[in-house]
Amino acid sequence: MAGFEFFSEETQALEKQIERMGIALGIDWSDETQVRELAREALSSGLKNTGVAEKHSDYRLMAKTELFSVAALMLRVMEKSAEAEGVMTHGGPAWKAFARALWAEHEGKSGQA
């Protein structure tokens, strides 16, 4: 079934976590500039949880670390679903806004060779 979209419990859980971390960071997912800045930071950090946040009491750093870890999972889920013929997995508005910004930032960096 071409173009089938699947919004599983896994994607719902990831979307909720993206929304929660967005609230903690004061992210307006409809503000493209703000989301692009966040995506730029996520990509420059390698979308990894470095363990720094666990040792730090700064809730913003902890929220960013969590969000960047969730973003890595989000991208992995999208990649896996793309491998399945005709299945397109995505979450809700926060997921879509962050995914678009990550892709745009990635494309911008690849074009700056």
Backbone as XML, in Angstrom:
<?xml version="1.0"?>
<chain id="A" units="angstrom">
  <residue number="1" name="MET">
    <atom name="N" x="0.855" y="-1.174" z="0.000"/>
    <atom name="CA" x="0.000" y="0.000" z="0.000"/>
    <atom name="C" x="0.904" y="1.242" z="0.000"/>
  </residue>
  <residue number="2" name="ALA">
    <atom name="N" x="1.082" y="1.871" z="-1.122"/>
    <atom name="CA" x="1.990" y="3.009" z="-1.263"/>
    <atom name="C" x="1.527" y="4.200" z="-0.440"/>
  </residue>
  <residue number="3" name="GLY">
    <atom name="N" x="2.477" y="4.823" z="0.239"/>
    <atom name="CA" x="2.186" y="6.033" z="0.996"/>
    <atom name="C" x="1.480" y="5.803" z="2.316"/>
  </residue>
  <residue number="4" name="PHE">
    <atom name="N" x="1.389" y="4.574" z="2.758"/>
    <atom name="CA" x="0.742" y="4.275" z="4.033"/>
    <atom name="C" x="1.489" y="4.954" z="5.171"/>
  </residue>
  <residue number="5" name="GLU">
    <atom name="N" x="0.767" y="5.656" z="6.023"/>
    <atom name="CA" x="1.387" y="6.333" z="7.165"/>
    <atom name="C" x="1.031" y="5.582" z="8.437"/>
  </residue>
  <residue number="6" name="PHE">
    <atom name="N" x="2.033" y="5.396" z="9.278"/>
    <atom name="CA" x="1.861" y="4.587" z="10.474"/>
    <atom name="C" x="2.264" y="5.411" z="11.691"/>
  </residue>
  <residue number="7" name="PHE">
    <atom name="N" x="1.333" y="5.603" z="12.601"/>
    <atom name="CA" x="1.587" y="6.360" z="13.811"/>
    <atom name="C" x="1.426" y="5.400" z="14.981"/>
  </residue>
  <residue number="8" name="SER">
    <atom name="N" x="2.510" y="4.683" z="15.285"/>
    <atom name="CA" x="2.473" y="3.624" z="16.285"/>
    <atom name="C" x="2.568" y="4.178" z="17.703"/>
  </residue>
  <residue number="9" name="GLU">
    <atom name="N" x="2.439" y="3.270" z="18.646"/>
    <atom name="CA" x="2.620" y="3.646" z="20.046"/>
    <atom name="C" x="4.034" y="4.180" z="20.272"/>
  </residue>
  <residue number="10" name="GLU">
    <atom name="N" x="4.997" y="3.602" z="19.566"/>
    <atom name="CA" x="6.388" y="4.056" z="19.699"/>
    <atom name="C" x="6.532" y="5.514" z="19.245"/>
  </residue>
  <residue number="11" name="THR">
    <atom name="N" x="5.942" y="5.827" z="18.097"/>
    <atom name="CA" x="6.049" y="7.205" z="17.611"/>
    <atom name="C" x="5.259" y="8.155" z="18.503"/>
  </residue>
  <residue number="12" name="GLN">
    <atom name="N" x="4.143" y="7.694" z="19.047"/>
    <atom name="CA" x="3.379" y="8.529" z="19.977"/>
    <atom name="C" x="4.197" y="8.828" z="21.224"/>
  </residue>
  <residue number="13" name="ALA">
    <atom name="N" x="4.897" y="7.828" z="21.737"/>
    <atom name="CA" x="5.734" y="8.028" z="22.928"/>
    <atom name="C" x="6.880" y="8.998" z="22.632"/>
  </residue>
  <residue number="14" name="LEU">
    <atom name="N" x="7.496" y="8.845" z="21.470"/>
    <atom name="CA" x="8.579" y="9.762" z="21.098"/>
    <atom name="C" x="8.045" y="11.182" z="20.922"/>
  </residue>
  <residue number="15" name="GLU">
    <atom name="N" x="6.889" y="11.318" z="20.291"/>
    <atom name="CA" x="6.270" y="12.639" z="20.103"/>
    <atom name="C" x="6.013" y="13.295" z="21.452"/>
  </residue>
  <residue number="16" name="LYS">
    <atom name="N" x="5.461" y="12.536" z="22.396"/>
    <atom name="CA" x="5.194" y="13.093" z="23.734"/>
    <atom name="C" x="6.476" y="13.583" z="24.394"/>
  </residue>
  <residue number="17" name="GLN">
    <atom name="N" x="7.533" y="12.813" z="24.253"/>
    <atom name="CA" x="8.806" y="13.198" z="24.857"/>
    <atom name="C" x="9.371" y="14.446" z="24.179"/>
  </residue>
  <residue number="18" name="ILE">
    <atom name="N" x="9.243" y="14.531" z="22.862"/>
    <atom name="CA" x="9.687" y="15.729" z="22.145"/>
    <atom name="C" x="8.897" y="16.938" z="22.647"/>
  </residue>
  <residue number="19" name="GLU">
    <atom name="N" x="7.587" y="16.773" z="22.800"/>
    <atom name="CA" x="6.746" y="17.869" z="23.295"/>
    <atom name="C" x="7.158" y="18.276" z="24.708"/>
  </residue>
  <residue number="20" name="ARG">
    <atom name="N" x="7.387" y="17.286" z="25.579"/>
    <atom name="CA" x="7.775" y="17.583" z="26.965"/>
    <atom name="C" x="9.095" y="18.350" z="27.031"/>
  </residue>
  <residue number="21" name="MET">
    <atom name="N" x="10.075" y="17.880" z="26.273"/>
    <atom name="CA" x="11.365" y="18.563" z="26.287"/>
    <atom name="C" x="11.244" y="19.952" z="25.653"/>
  </residue>
  <residue number="22" name="GLY">
    <atom name="N" x="10.374" y="20.075" z="24.669"/>
    <atom name="CA" x="10.117" y="21.387" z="24.070"/>
    <atom name="C" x="9.530" y="22.355" z="25.074"/>
  </residue>
  <residue number="23" name="ILE">
    <atom name="N" x="8.623" y="21.863" z="25.919"/>
    <atom name="CA" x="8.043" y="22.704" z="26.969"/>
    <atom name="C" x="9.125" y="23.120" z="27.950"/>
  </residue>
  <residue number="24" name="ALA">
    <atom name="N" x="9.953" y="22.178" z="28.376"/>
    <atom name="CA" x="11.034" y="22.491" z="29.325"/>
    <atom name="C" x="11.996" y="23.529" z="28.760"/>
  </residue>
  <residue number="25" name="LEU">
    <atom name="N" x="12.180" y="23.499" z="27.429"/>
    <atom name="CA" x="13.115" y="24.430" z="26.783"/>
    <atom name="C" x="12.432" y="25.685" z="26.254"/>
  </residue>
  <residue number="26" name="GLY">
    <atom name="N" x="11.122" y="25.749" z="26.357"/>
    <atom name="CA" x="10.388" y="26.901" z="25.851"/>
    <atom name="C" x="10.368" y="26.966" z="24.334"/>
  </residue>
  <residue number="27" name="ILE">
    <atom name="N" x="10.342" y="25.812" z="23.680"/>
    <atom name="CA" x="10.365" y="25.756" z="22.216"/>
    <atom name="C" x="8.958" y="25.946" z="21.669"/>
  </residue>
  <residue number="28" name="ASP">
    <atom name="N" x="8.835" y="26.838" z="20.710"/>
    <atom name="CA" x="7.598" y="27.013" z="19.953"/>
    <atom name="C" x="7.827" y="26.285" z="18.637"/>
  </residue>
  <residue number="29" name="TRP">
    <atom name="N" x="7.231" y="25.111" z="18.488"/>
    <atom name="CA" x="7.483" y="24.270" z="17.329"/>
    <atom name="C" x="7.015" y="24.916" z="16.022"/>
  </residue>
  <residue number="30" name="SER">
    <atom name="N" x="6.222" y="25.973" z="16.111"/>
    <atom name="CA" x="5.797" y="26.666" z="14.893"/>
    <atom name="C" x="6.757" y="27.795" z="14.514"/>
  </residue>
  <residue number="31" name="ASP">
    <atom name="N" x="7.747" y="28.067" z="15.368"/>
    <atom name="CA" x="8.752" y="29.102" z="15.090"/>
    <atom name="C" x="9.931" y="28.448" z="14.365"/>
  </residue>
  <residue number="32" name="GLU">
    <atom name="N" x="9.924" y="28.546" z="13.046"/>
    <atom name="CA" x="10.918" y="27.847" z="12.226"/>
    <atom name="C" x="12.347" y="28.249" z="12.586"/>
  </residue>
  <residue number="33" name="THR">
    <atom name="N" x="12.584" y="29.522" z="12.855"/>
    <atom name="CA" x="13.936" y="29.978" z="13.198"/>
    <atom name="C" x="14.419" y="29.326" z="14.491"/>
  </residue>
  <residue number="34" name="GLN">
    <atom name="N" x="13.568" y="29.309" z="15.489"/>
    <atom name="CA" x="13.918" y="28.717" z="16.777"/>
    <atom name="C" x="14.180" y="27.216" z="16.633"/>
  </residue>
  <residue number="35" name="VAL">
    <atom name="N" x="13.339" y="26.531" z="15.875"/>
    <atom name="CA" x="13.489" y="25.086" z="15.704"/>
    <atom name="C" x="14.741" y="24.781" z="14.882"/>
  </residue>
  <residue number="36" name="ARG">
    <atom name="N" x="15.046" y="25.617" z="13.882"/>
    <atom name="CA" x="16.267" y="25.421" z="13.081"/>
    <atom name="C" x="17.507" y="25.603" z="13.949"/>
  </residue>
  <residue number="37" name="GLU">
    <atom name="N" x="17.497" y="26.580" z="14.859"/>
    <atom name="CA" x="18.632" y="26.761" z="15.770"/>
    <atom name="C" x="18.825" y="25.528" z="16.648"/>
  </residue>
  <residue number="38" name="LEU">
    <atom name="N" x="17.727" y="24.991" z="17.134"/>
    <atom name="CA" x="17.781" y="23.779" z="17.952"/>
    <atom name="C" x="18.318" y="22.608" z="17.130"/>
  </residue>
  <residue number="39" name="ALA">
    <atom name="N" x="17.860" y="22.483" z="15.894"/>
    <atom name="CA" x="18.336" y="21.412" z="15.006"/>
    <atom name="C" x="19.829" y="21.569" z="14.731"/>
  </residue>
  <residue number="40" name="ARG">
    <atom name="N" x="20.265" y="22.790" z="14.509"/>
    <atom name="CA" x="21.690" y="23.054" z="14.262"/>
    <atom name="C" x="22.521" y="22.599" z="15.452"/>
  </residue>
  <residue number="41" name="GLU">
    <atom name="N" x="22.039" y="22.932" z="16.645"/>
    <atom name="CA" x="22.742" y="22.520" z="17.860"/>
    <atom name="C" x="22.731" y="20.994" z="18.007"/>
  </residue>
  <residue number="42" name="ALA">
    <atom name="N" x="21.588" y="20.386" z="17.696"/>
    <atom name="CA" x="21.485" y="18.921" z="17.793"/>
    <atom name="C" x="22.477" y="18.250" z="16.856"/>
  </residue>
  <residue number="43" name="LEU">
    <atom name="N" x="22.563" y="18.738" z="15.637"/>
    <atom name="CA" x="23.482" y="18.132" z="14.673"/>
    <atom name="C" x="24.938" y="18.381" z="15.042"/>
  </residue>
  <residue number="44" name="SER">
    <atom name="N" x="25.235" y="19.542" z="15.594"/>
    <atom name="CA" x="26.623" y="19.819" z="15.982"/>
    <atom name="C" x="27.032" y="18.977" z="17.187"/>
  </residue>
  <residue number="45" name="SER">
    <atom name="N" x="26.054" y="18.545" z="17.995"/>
    <atom name="CA" x="26.370" y="17.680" z="19.140"/>
    <atom name="C" x="26.390" y="16.213" z="18.728"/>
  </residue>
  <residue number="46" name="GLY">
    <atom name="N" x="26.029" y="15.943" z="17.492"/>
    <atom name="CA" x="26.014" y="14.565" z="17.015"/>
    <atom name="C" x="24.797" y="13.793" z="17.468"/>
  </residue>
  <residue number="47" name="LEU">
    <atom name="N" x="23.760" y="14.496" z="17.974"/>
    <atom name="CA" x="22.533" y="13.856" z="18.453"/>
    <atom name="C" x="22.832" y="12.759" z="19.467"/>
  </residue>
  <residue number="48" name="LYS">
    <atom name="N" x="23.816" y="13.003" z="20.297"/>
    <atom name="CA" x="24.202" y="11.979" z="21.273"/>
    <atom name="C" x="23.945" y="12.466" z="22.686"/>
  </residue>
  <residue number="49" name="ASN">
    <atom name="N" x="23.650" y="11.526" z="23.541"/>
    <atom name="CA" x="23.571" y="11.775" z="24.968"/>
    <atom name="C" x="24.973" y="11.522" z="25.502"/>
  </residue>
  <residue number="50" name="THR">
    <atom name="N" x="25.680" y="12.583" z="25.823"/>
    <atom name="CA" x="27.067" y="12.446" z="26.236"/>
    <atom name="C" x="27.220" y="12.064" z="27.700"/>
  </residue>
  <residue number="51" name="GLY">
    <atom name="N" x="26.123" y="12.035" z="28.428"/>
    <atom name="CA" x="26.212" y="11.720" z="29.848"/>
    <atom name="C" x="26.481" y="12.949" z="30.697"/>
  </residue>
  <residue number="52" name="VAL">
    <atom name="N" x="26.743" y="14.076" z="30.060"/>
    <atom name="CA" x="27.041" y="15.305" z="30.797"/>
    <atom name="C" x="25.833" y="15.747" z="31.602"/>
  </residue>
  <residue number="53" name="ALA">
    <atom name="N" x="24.656" y="15.643" z="31.040"/>
    <atom name="CA" x="23.454" y="16.140" z="31.705"/>
    <atom name="C" x="23.178" y="15.408" z="33.013"/>
  </residue>
  <residue number="54" name="GLU">
    <atom name="N" x="23.476" y="14.121" z="33.062"/>
    <atom name="CA" x="23.205" y="13.385" z="34.289"/>
    <atom name="C" x="24.040" y="13.908" z="35.456"/>
  </residue>
  <residue number="55" name="LYS">
    <atom name="N" x="25.194" y="14.485" z="35.137"/>
    <atom name="CA" x="26.080" y="14.986" z="36.186"/>
    <atom name="C" x="25.857" y="16.471" z="36.439"/>
  </residue>
  <residue number="56" name="HIS">
    <atom name="N" x="24.917" y="17.046" z="35.732"/>
    <atom name="CA" x="24.714" y="18.483" z="35.785"/>
    <atom name="C" x="23.319" y="18.773" z="36.311"/>
  </residue>
  <residue number="57" name="SER">
    <atom name="N" x="23.179" y="19.815" z="37.080"/>
    <atom name="CA" x="21.870" y="20.136" z="37.640"/>
    <atom name="C" x="21.089" y="21.117" z="36.770"/>
  </residue>
  <residue number="58" name="ASP">
    <atom name="N" x="21.623" y="21.537" z="35.647"/>
    <atom name="CA" x="20.950" y="22.465" z="34.753"/>
    <atom name="C" x="19.844" y="21.741" z="33.993"/>
  </residue>
  <residue number="59" name="TYR">
    <atom name="N" x="18.584" y="22.054" z="34.317"/>
    <atom name="CA" x="17.472" y="21.342" z="33.687"/>
    <atom name="C" x="17.428" y="21.571" z="32.179"/>
  </residue>
  <residue number="60" name="ARG">
    <atom name="N" x="17.881" y="22.735" z="31.708"/>
    <atom name="CA" x="17.873" y="22.998" z="30.268"/>
    <atom name="C" x="18.866" y="22.082" z="29.548"/>
  </residue>
  <residue number="61" name="LEU">
    <atom name="N" x="20.025" y="21.898" z="30.137"/>
    <atom name="CA" x="21.015" y="20.999" z="29.546"/>
    <atom name="C" x="20.483" y="19.568" z="29.551"/>
  </residue>
  <residue number="62" name="MET">
    <atom name="N" x="19.856" y="19.194" z="30.646"/>
    <atom name="CA" x="19.278" y="17.850" z="30.735"/>
    <atom name="C" x="18.179" y="17.674" z="29.691"/>
  </residue>
  <residue number="63" name="ALA">
    <atom name="N" x="17.334" y="18.680" z="29.519"/>
    <atom name="CA" x="16.244" y="18.607" z="28.545"/>
    <atom name="C" x="16.791" y="18.527" z="27.118"/>
  </residue>
  <residue number="64" name="LYS">
    <atom name="N" x="17.815" y="19.308" z="26.820"/>
    <atom name="CA" x="18.413" y="19.261" z="25.481"/>
    <atom name="C" x="19.047" y="17.899" z="25.221"/>
  </residue>
  <residue number="65" name="THR">
    <atom name="N" x="19.746" y="17.383" z="26.194"/>
    <atom name="CA" x="20.376" y="16.077" z="26.028"/>
    <atom name="C" x="19.317" y="15.011" z="25.772"/>
  </residue>
  <residue number="66" name="GLU">
    <atom name="N" x="18.239" y="15.067" z="26.527"/>
    <atom name="CA" x="17.137" y="14.116" z="26.337"/>
    <atom name="C" x="16.499" y="14.301" z="24.961"/>
  </residue>
  <residue number="67" name="LEU">
    <atom name="N" x="16.247" y="15.550" z="24.579"/>
    <atom name="CA" x="15.632" y="15.822" z="23.285"/>
    <atom name="C" x="16.504" y="15.336" z="22.137"/>
  </residue>
  <residue number="68" name="PHE">
    <atom name="N" x="17.806" y="15.559" z="22.241"/>
    <atom name="CA" x="18.705" y="15.136" z="21.166"/>
    <atom name="C" x="18.780" y="13.614" z="21.086"/>
  </residue>
  <residue number="69" name="SER">
    <atom name="N" x="18.678" y="12.950" z="22.227"/>
    <atom name="CA" x="18.640" y="11.482" z="22.230"/>
    <atom name="C" x="17.353" y="10.974" z="21.587"/>
  </residue>
  <residue number="70" name="VAL">
    <atom name="N" x="16.244" y="11.625" z="21.916"/>
    <atom name="CA" x="14.963" y="11.251" z="21.326"/>
    <atom name="C" x="14.981" y="11.523" z="19.823"/>
  </residue>
  <residue number="71" name="ALA">
    <atom name="N" x="15.620" y="12.619" z="19.411"/>
    <atom name="CA" x="15.712" y="12.932" z="17.980"/>
    <atom name="C" x="16.465" y="11.834" z="17.235"/>
  </residue>
  <residue number="72" name="ALA">
    <atom name="N" x="17.515" y="11.317" z="17.845"/>
    <atom name="CA" x="18.257" y="10.220" z="17.217"/>
    <atom name="C" x="17.351" y="8.997" z="17.054"/>
  </residue>
  <residue number="73" name="LEU">
    <atom name="N" x="16.556" y="8.694" z="18.068"/>
    <atom name="CA" x="15.600" y="7.584" z="17.975"/>
    <atom name="C" x="14.546" y="7.862" z="16.906"/>
  </residue>
  <residue number="74" name="MET">
    <atom name="N" x="14.066" y="9.105" z="16.881"/>
    <atom name="CA" x="13.061" y="9.516" z="15.907"/>
    <atom name="C" x="13.575" y="9.282" z="14.485"/>
  </residue>
  <residue number="75" name="LEU">
    <atom name="N" x="14.799" y="9.708" z="14.229"/>
    <atom name="CA" x="15.375" y="9.535" z="12.902"/>
    <atom name="C" x="15.570" y="8.065" z="12.565"/>
  </residue>
  <residue number="76" name="ARG">
    <atom name="N" x="15.920" y="7.277" z="13.558"/>
    <atom name="CA" x="16.099" y="5.833" z="13.345"/>
    <atom name="C" x="14.768" y="5.165" z="12.992"/>
  </residue>
  <residue number="77" name="VAL">
    <atom name="N" x="13.704" y="5.551" z="13.687"/>
    <atom name="CA" x="12.372" y="5.006" z="13.393"/>
    <atom name="C" x="11.965" y="5.371" z="11.970"/>
  </residue>
  <residue number="78" name="MET">
    <atom name="N" x="12.211" y="6.607" z="11.571"/>
    <atom name="CA" x="11.872" y="7.044" z="10.220"/>
    <atom name="C" x="12.697" y="6.278" z="9.183"/>
  </residue>
  <residue number="79" name="GLU">
    <atom name="N" x="13.965" y="6.074" z="9.477"/>
    <atom name="CA" x="14.845" y="5.339" z="8.566"/>
    <atom name="C" x="14.359" y="3.891" z="8.397"/>
  </residue>
  <residue number="80" name="LYS">
    <atom name="N" x="14.038" y="3.250" z="9.519"/>
    <atom name="CA" x="13.579" y="1.860" z="9.473"/>
    <atom name="C" x="12.271" y="1.744" z="8.705"/>
  </residue>
  <residue number="81" name="SER">
    <atom name="N" x="11.364" y="2.691" z="8.919"/>
    <atom name="CA" x="10.088" y="2.612" z="8.215"/>
    <atom name="C" x="10.267" y="2.887" z="6.731"/>
  </residue>
  <residue number="82" name="ALA">
    <atom name="N" x="11.242" y="3.710" z="6.374"/>
    <atom name="CA" x="11.503" y="3.987" z="4.959"/>
    <atom name="C" x="12.018" y="2.738" z="4.256"/>
  </residue>
  <residue number="83" name="GLU">
    <atom name="N" x="12.676" y="1.859" z="5.012"/>
    <atom name="CA" x="13.176" y="0.619" z="4.434"/>
    <atom name="C" x="12.037" y="-0.340" z="4.105"/>
  </residue>
  <residue number="84" name="ALA">
    <atom name="N" x="10.917" y="-0.196" z="4.810"/>
    <atom name="CA" x="9.740" y="-1.019" z="4.539"/>
    <atom name="C" x="8.980" y="-0.357" z="3.388"/>
  </residue>
  <residue number="85" name="GLU">
    <atom name="N" x="8.783" y="-1.080" z="2.337"/>
    <atom name="CA" x="8.184" y="-0.516" z="1.122"/>
    <atom name="C" x="6.805" y="0.078" z="1.386"/>
  </residue>
  <residue number="86" name="GLY">
    <atom name="N" x="6.653" y="1.359" z="1.051"/>
    <atom name="CA" x="5.361" y="2.017" z="1.126"/>
    <atom name="C" x="4.922" y="2.460" z="2.510"/>
  </residue>
  <residue number="87" name="VAL">
    <atom name="N" x="5.792" y="2.394" z="3.497"/>
    <atom name="CA" x="5.417" y="2.794" z="4.848"/>
    <atom name="C" x="6.156" y="4.067" z="5.211"/>
  </residue>
  <residue number="88" name="MET">
    <atom name="N" x="5.404" y="5.042" z="5.691"/>
    <atom name="CA" x="6.004" y="6.313" z="6.088"/>
    <atom name="C" x="5.587" y="6.575" z="7.535"/>
  </residue>
  <residue number="89" name="THR">
    <atom name="N" x="6.534" y="6.509" z="8.454"/>
    <atom name="CA" x="6.245" y="6.706" z="9.864"/>
    <atom name="C" x="6.633" y="8.118" z="10.271"/>
  </residue>
  <residue number="90" name="HIS">
    <atom name="N" x="5.761" y="8.748" z="11.005"/>
    <atom name="CA" x="6.064" y="10.066" z="11.560"/>
    <atom name="C" x="5.157" y="10.306" z="12.745"/>
  </residue>
  <residue number="91" name="GLY">
    <atom name="N" x="5.508" y="11.308" z="13.508"/>
    <atom name="CA" x="4.711" y="11.678" z="14.662"/>
    <atom name="C" x="3.844" y="12.879" z="14.356"/>
  </residue>
  <residue number="92" name="GLY">
    <atom name="N" x="3.559" y="13.630" z="15.400"/>
    <atom name="CA" x="2.687" y="14.782" z="15.281"/>
    <atom name="C" x="3.441" y="16.069" z="14.934"/>
  </residue>
  <residue number="93" name="PRO">
    <atom name="N" x="2.866" y="17.206" z="15.263"/>
    <atom name="CA" x="3.417" y="18.505" z="14.865"/>
    <atom name="C" x="4.846" y="18.780" z="15.362"/>
  </residue>
  <residue number="94" name="ALA">
    <atom name="N" x="5.143" y="18.459" z="16.598"/>
    <atom name="CA" x="6.497" y="18.711" z="17.125"/>
    <atom name="C" x="7.512" y="17.835" z="16.391"/>
  </residue>
  <residue number="95" name="TRP">
    <atom name="N" x="7.191" y="16.580" z="16.208"/>
    <atom name="CA" x="8.049" y="15.637" z="15.482"/>
    <atom name="C" x="8.314" y="16.172" z="14.084"/>
  </residue>
  <residue number="96" name="LYS">
    <atom name="N" x="7.244" y="16.539" z="13.368"/>
    <atom name="CA" x="7.377" y="17.003" z="11.993"/>
    <atom name="C" x="8.212" y="18.274" z="11.903"/>
  </residue>
  <residue number="97" name="ALA">
    <atom name="N" x="7.973" y="19.213" z="12.817"/>
    <atom name="CA" x="8.725" y="20.470" z="12.799"/>
    <atom name="C" x="10.210" y="20.209" z="13.044"/>
  </residue>
  <residue number="98" name="PHE">
    <atom name="N" x="10.519" y="19.356" z="14.009"/>
    <atom name="CA" x="11.917" y="19.076" z="14.338"/>
    <atom name="C" x="12.576" y="18.282" z="13.210"/>
  </residue>
  <residue number="99" name="ALA">
    <atom name="N" x="11.864" y="17.306" z="12.666"/>
    <atom name="CA" x="12.415" y="16.510" z="11.560"/>
    <atom name="C" x="12.710" y="17.396" z="10.349"/>
  </residue>
  <residue number="100" name="ARG">
    <atom name="N" x="11.786" y="18.305" z="10.012"/>
    <atom name="CA" x="12.008" y="19.233" z="8.889"/>
    <atom name="C" x="13.237" y="20.092" z="9.130"/>
  </residue>
  <residue number="101" name="ALA">
    <atom name="N" x="13.365" y="20.611" z="10.356"/>
    <atom name="CA" x="14.506" y="21.467" z="10.684"/>
    <atom name="C" x="15.815" y="20.679" z="10.651"/>
  </residue>
  <residue number="102" name="LEU">
    <atom name="N" x="15.813" y="19.464" z="11.179"/>
    <atom name="CA" x="17.014" y="18.629" z="11.136"/>
    <atom name="C" x="17.421" y="18.356" z="9.697"/>
  </residue>
  <residue number="103" name="TRP">
    <atom name="N" x="16.446" y="18.035" z="8.853"/>
    <atom name="CA" x="16.742" y="17.749" z="7.455"/>
    <atom name="C" x="17.290" y="18.998" z="6.762"/>
  </residue>
  <residue number="104" name="ALA">
    <atom name="N" x="16.658" y="20.144" z="6.986"/>
    <atom name="CA" x="17.093" y="21.389" z="6.358"/>
    <atom name="C" x="18.516" y="21.750" z="6.794"/>
  </residue>
  <residue number="105" name="GLU">
    <atom name="N" x="18.801" y="21.583" z="8.081"/>
    <atom name="CA" x="20.155" y="21.877" z="8.575"/>
    <atom name="C" x="21.165" y="20.896" z="8.002"/>
  </residue>
  <residue number="106" name="HIS">
    <atom name="N" x="20.779" y="19.641" z="7.936"/>
    <atom name="CA" x="21.673" y="18.624" z="7.354"/>
    <atom name="C" x="21.965" y="18.946" z="5.894"/>
  </residue>
  <residue number="107" name="GLU">
    <atom name="N" x="20.929" y="19.268" z="5.152"/>
    <atom name="CA" x="21.098" y="19.610" z="3.739"/>
    <atom name="C" x="21.951" y="20.864" z="3.577"/>
  </residue>
  <residue number="108" name="GLY">
    <atom name="N" x="21.760" y="21.832" z="4.456"/>
    <atom name="CA" x="22.543" y="23.057" z="4.408"/>
    <atom name="C" x="24.025" y="22.802" z="4.636"/>
  </residue>
  <residue number="109" name="LYS">
    <atom name="N" x="24.317" y="21.905" z="5.562"/>
    <atom name="CA" x="25.729" y="21.576" z="5.851"/>
    <atom name="C" x="26.332" y="20.755" z="4.725"/>
  </residue>
  <residue number="110" name="SER">
    <atom name="N" x="25.547" y="19.835" z="4.134"/>
    <atom name="CA" x="26.110" y="19.028" z="3.060"/>
    <atom name="C" x="26.379" y="19.867" z="1.821"/>
  </residue>
  <residue number="111" name="GLY">
    <atom name="N" x="25.624" y="20.921" z="1.647"/>
    <atom name="CA" x="25.822" y="21.776" z="0.498"/>
    <atom name="C" x="26.961" y="22.767" z="0.658"/>
  </residue>
  <residue number="112" name="GLN">
    <atom name="N" x="27.555" y="22.823" z="1.856"/>
    <atom name="CA" x="28.639" y="23.770" z="2.123"/>
    <atom name="C" x="29.998" y="23.113" z="2.057"/>
  </residue>
  <residue number="113" name="ALA">
    <atom name="N" x="30.206" y="22.215" z="1.174"/>
    <atom name="CA" x="31.481" y="21.478" z="1.100"/>
    <atom name="C" x="32.635" y="22.312" z="0.731"/>
  </residue>
</chain>
